[in-house]
C-alpha angles and dihedrals in degrees: 000000000000117000119246090203129059113248131173109288123236111198124211096270092048090051090047095054093044092051093046090051091053090045092053090241102120090067131354112266127232091231136124120252091245093052090048093051089051095045092049092048090237137322124262104250110175086138128034102246105045096083089058092050091046092055094044089057091051110034134065114239094000115171124188091235089069095062092036089056091052089052093051094046089049093239087126129028141188117239145138113273129127117040089358089283132127115263134179106234138174113257090253093053092044089058097043109027095054091060089051093057095036093104089062091050090050090053089050091061091058090065087065098044094117089064092047101057109152094010116131101216094200091053090045090055092048093050094045092047093052090047098051095039091056086063134330112280138195119246088248091056091048090051093050091049092053093045089062089068099032105031093162095054123101107264095220091049090053090052093049091048092052093047092048099042096045129053096235122185128198106240124220144295079049107090096020114126114248094013133087135210143159117261105267121174141207133156120283090237092055094044094048097035090231134106117250110264127226114280114278108261107266092230090057091050091050089057092047091048091053090049090056103031109015154164085062145154128236089256090052092059092043088055091050095047099036087231134122135212098042095137092093091061092050090049091052089052097042094099091060097040135076115239124212133161133223125233090275093054096255113150115247121194125206145171112261095230098040118118117264104175123199112277090242094057108129115254114199122216114275130193111217127186126236114289096019108173091231088076098039108043105078132065088219107046097177089105085077107008119056112223093241092062098042110137095020092115092070136066107189105307094340119104117209130216110255138222126213119207118181086355097300134098104271107158152335134264140199129195120209109177105303093339114101118192119195123195113196121203091215144352119301130190117272091247091054090050090053090050090050091054092048092048091047092052090049092051095048092046093047094048100038114149116248108277093009121153121257127244127072126225115200117186135169118229146100120318111233111215 
């Protein structure tokens, strides 16, 4: 939404540096993994390994065992929240952010209504809850259980309804570094031994979003959360926020004491996994992704791991054992290339699989899907 009032303008580089500072990507933070997960309002976790790569790019001295330990002690969990995607959240956020985005999950079910003719969704939720709380179940087992009562319903629609109506978490060992396990689900209340709390107040979440992703517009936060009608919350908070605008005149809100580094602040290379929230949490992504390379992070349905150079998306990468291949979208200075190699070696060494061989090979070339 274009501003009707003139506010200080933040150009693309200024927005980039501010966002990188909030995302702990200008310099690695001296912060625990649990505190980082909370600050970032969760980590995109469609796959198992990305949360570990996200934290390695952001935290000083991060080791996978730290996040793995939090998973095993149930201080963090994996569940569907924002944008109907799996996130790694702190236990507190799992219990209170899911209720906030529940209206979006309820709307999602309506897209599958043709396959749910005659299905009582409240009864479906009750039956599915009893089934998964008796012991964690696979989605296939949940589907088969529900088909016993609604044999004429579409199986996929039943699965979607259960996932949307219930706050299901993926139980360990799924998500634990160095281990493997089938996706098995139970409710967040059962897994944590606590009742779900009331939804976090939307005003509080707006402030947390700005702390992690600001400066940002109303549409930016709506994109991140998968929610609509958040303008009222921003308007309530306007008196305590700073208001800027981007180069297109769109209003950007921010916390008064949040970092907004100089646009010329150095930004070291960072290797990010597929689905990193940095690239997914704004309606206007030009603060990180130049328009001419939009869409380059995907091949068909496959998302690629991404590389930041000077704070902006500059290439892709793929790790095969100890061999790291980097594909650059364009030429970079020799010094930047050396920094990319050093950062790549640091990443591979810091996230080496248990019992993995030493030695890192970094090469520049095309990424094969």
